[in-house]
């Protein structure tokens, strides 16, 4: 090969290397953002749903405990609602919550009576705009049920 051709090839190789210089970092940042943003959103959603699961489990258990340890049936429902409300607020759920208490017989606070408590919360997914709420799932219902027993020797 002649010296002119070698020089020409060398010049083309150097020129081609300069044209692509710096594009790799731009592509890396662009693709990184495209992949990381949905991953962060998924982690936010899973964290919120997990907090709701802990919240309803705790609320159902504490409401059942408060109901079965009440001194009278007239106080039991209020105690259960208050205990559940505290459990929900500990996890940041102040709205969209409900607690339902069902007894297996009458009276509820008899010896060895069983009280079933179902706690529910509707988790609003973060960063879903209102105009998309009808088109996509924007809320996830989470519930838990706990069965509490009245003490054998503590029935009223």
mmCIF file of N, CA, C and O in Angstrom, residues 31-47:
data_model
loop_
_atom_site.group_PDB
_atom_site.id
_atom_site.type_symbol
_atom_site.label_atom_id
_atom_site.label_comp_id
_atom_site.label_asym_id
_atom_site.label_seq_id
_atom_site.Cartn_x
_atom_site.Cartn_y
_atom_site.Cartn_z
ATOM 1 N N UNK A 31 -30.908 5.911 28.370
ATOM 2 C CA UNK A 31 -31.459 4.581 28.625
ATOM 3 C C UNK A 31 -31.549 4.290 30.121
ATOM 4 O O UNK A 31 -32.470 3.619 30.571
ATOM 5 N N UNK A 32 -30.598 4.796 30.885
ATOM 6 C CA UNK A 32 -30.654 4.612 32.333
ATOM 7 C C UNK A 32 -31.879 5.261 32.941
ATOM 8 O O UNK A 32 -32.569 4.672 33.776
ATOM 9 N N UNK A 33 -32.191 6.474 32.515
ATOM 10 C CA UNK A 33 -33.382 7.169 33.018
ATOM 11 C C UNK A 33 -34.641 6.419 32.584
ATOM 12 O O UNK A 33 -35.580 6.256 33.361
ATOM 13 N N UNK A 34 -34.682 5.972 31.337
ATOM 14 C CA UNK A 34 -35.854 5.231 30.853
ATOM 15 C C UNK A 34 -36.094 3.943 31.637
ATOM 16 O O UNK A 34 -37.228 3.501 31.767
ATOM 17 N N UNK A 35 -35.050 3.344 32.158
ATOM 18 C CA UNK A 35 -35.212 2.092 32.893
ATOM 19 C C UNK A 35 -35.362 2.307 34.397
ATOM 20 O O UNK A 35 -36.054 1.543 35.051
ATOM 21 N N UNK A 36 -34.743 3.323 34.937
ATOM 22 C CA UNK A 36 -34.750 3.537 36.379
ATOM 23 C C UNK A 36 -36.048 4.187 36.856
ATOM 24 O O UNK A 36 -36.553 3.846 37.930
ATOM 25 N N UNK A 37 -36.614 5.101 36.092
ATOM 26 C CA UNK A 37 -37.830 5.792 36.526
ATOM 27 C C UNK A 37 -38.988 4.802 36.743
ATOM 28 O O UNK A 37 -39.638 4.847 37.788
ATOM 29 N N UNK A 38 -39.284 3.883 35.811
ATOM 30 C CA UNK A 38 -40.344 2.908 36.095
ATOM 31 C C UNK A 38 -40.011 1.996 37.275
ATOM 32 O O UNK A 38 -40.902 1.604 38.038
ATOM 33 N N UNK A 39 -38.750 1.680 37.449
ATOM 34 C CA UNK A 39 -38.354 0.844 38.575
ATOM 35 C C UNK A 39 -38.591 1.559 39.899
ATOM 36 O O UNK A 39 -39.101 0.962 40.861
ATOM 37 N N UNK A 40 -38.281 2.834 39.964
ATOM 38 C CA UNK A 40 -38.524 3.613 41.178
ATOM 39 C C UNK A 40 -40.021 3.704 41.446
ATOM 40 O O UNK A 40 -40.466 3.589 42.586
ATOM 41 N N UNK A 41 -40.826 3.905 40.396
ATOM 42 C CA UNK A 41 -42.278 3.966 40.563
ATOM 43 C C UNK A 41 -42.815 2.636 41.084
ATOM 44 O O UNK A 41 -43.679 2.604 41.955
ATOM 45 N N UNK A 42 -42.304 1.535 40.571
ATOM 46 C CA UNK A 42 -42.721 0.213 41.045
ATOM 47 C C UNK A 42 -42.381 0.029 42.520
ATOM 48 O O UNK A 42 -43.195 -0.497 43.287
ATOM 49 N N UNK A 43 -41.227 0.482 42.928
ATOM 50 C CA UNK A 43 -40.831 0.382 44.339
ATOM 51 C C UNK A 43 -41.755 1.235 45.212
ATOM 52 O O UNK A 43 -42.155 0.820 46.310
ATOM 53 N N UNK A 44 -42.130 2.434 44.735
ATOM 54 C CA UNK A 44 -43.073 3.276 45.481
ATOM 55 C C UNK A 44 -44.423 2.576 45.656
ATOM 56 O O UNK A 44 -44.996 2.584 46.746
ATOM 57 N N UNK A 45 -44.921 1.987 44.588
ATOM 58 C CA UNK A 45 -46.211 1.296 44.658
ATOM 59 C C UNK A 45 -46.138 0.109 45.605
ATOM 60 O O UNK A 45 -47.011 -0.075 46.457
ATOM 61 N N UNK A 46 -45.110 -0.699 45.460
ATOM 62 C CA UNK A 46 -44.982 -1.875 46.331
ATOM 63 C C UNK A 46 -44.823 -1.478 47.793
ATOM 64 O O UNK A 46 -45.364 -2.143 48.682
ATOM 65 N N UNK A 47 -44.112 -0.405 48.057
ATOM 66 C CA UNK A 47 -43.967 0.067 49.437
ATOM 67 C C UNK A 47 -45.290 0.520 50.027
ATOM 68 O O UNK A 47 -45.603 0.228 51.188
#
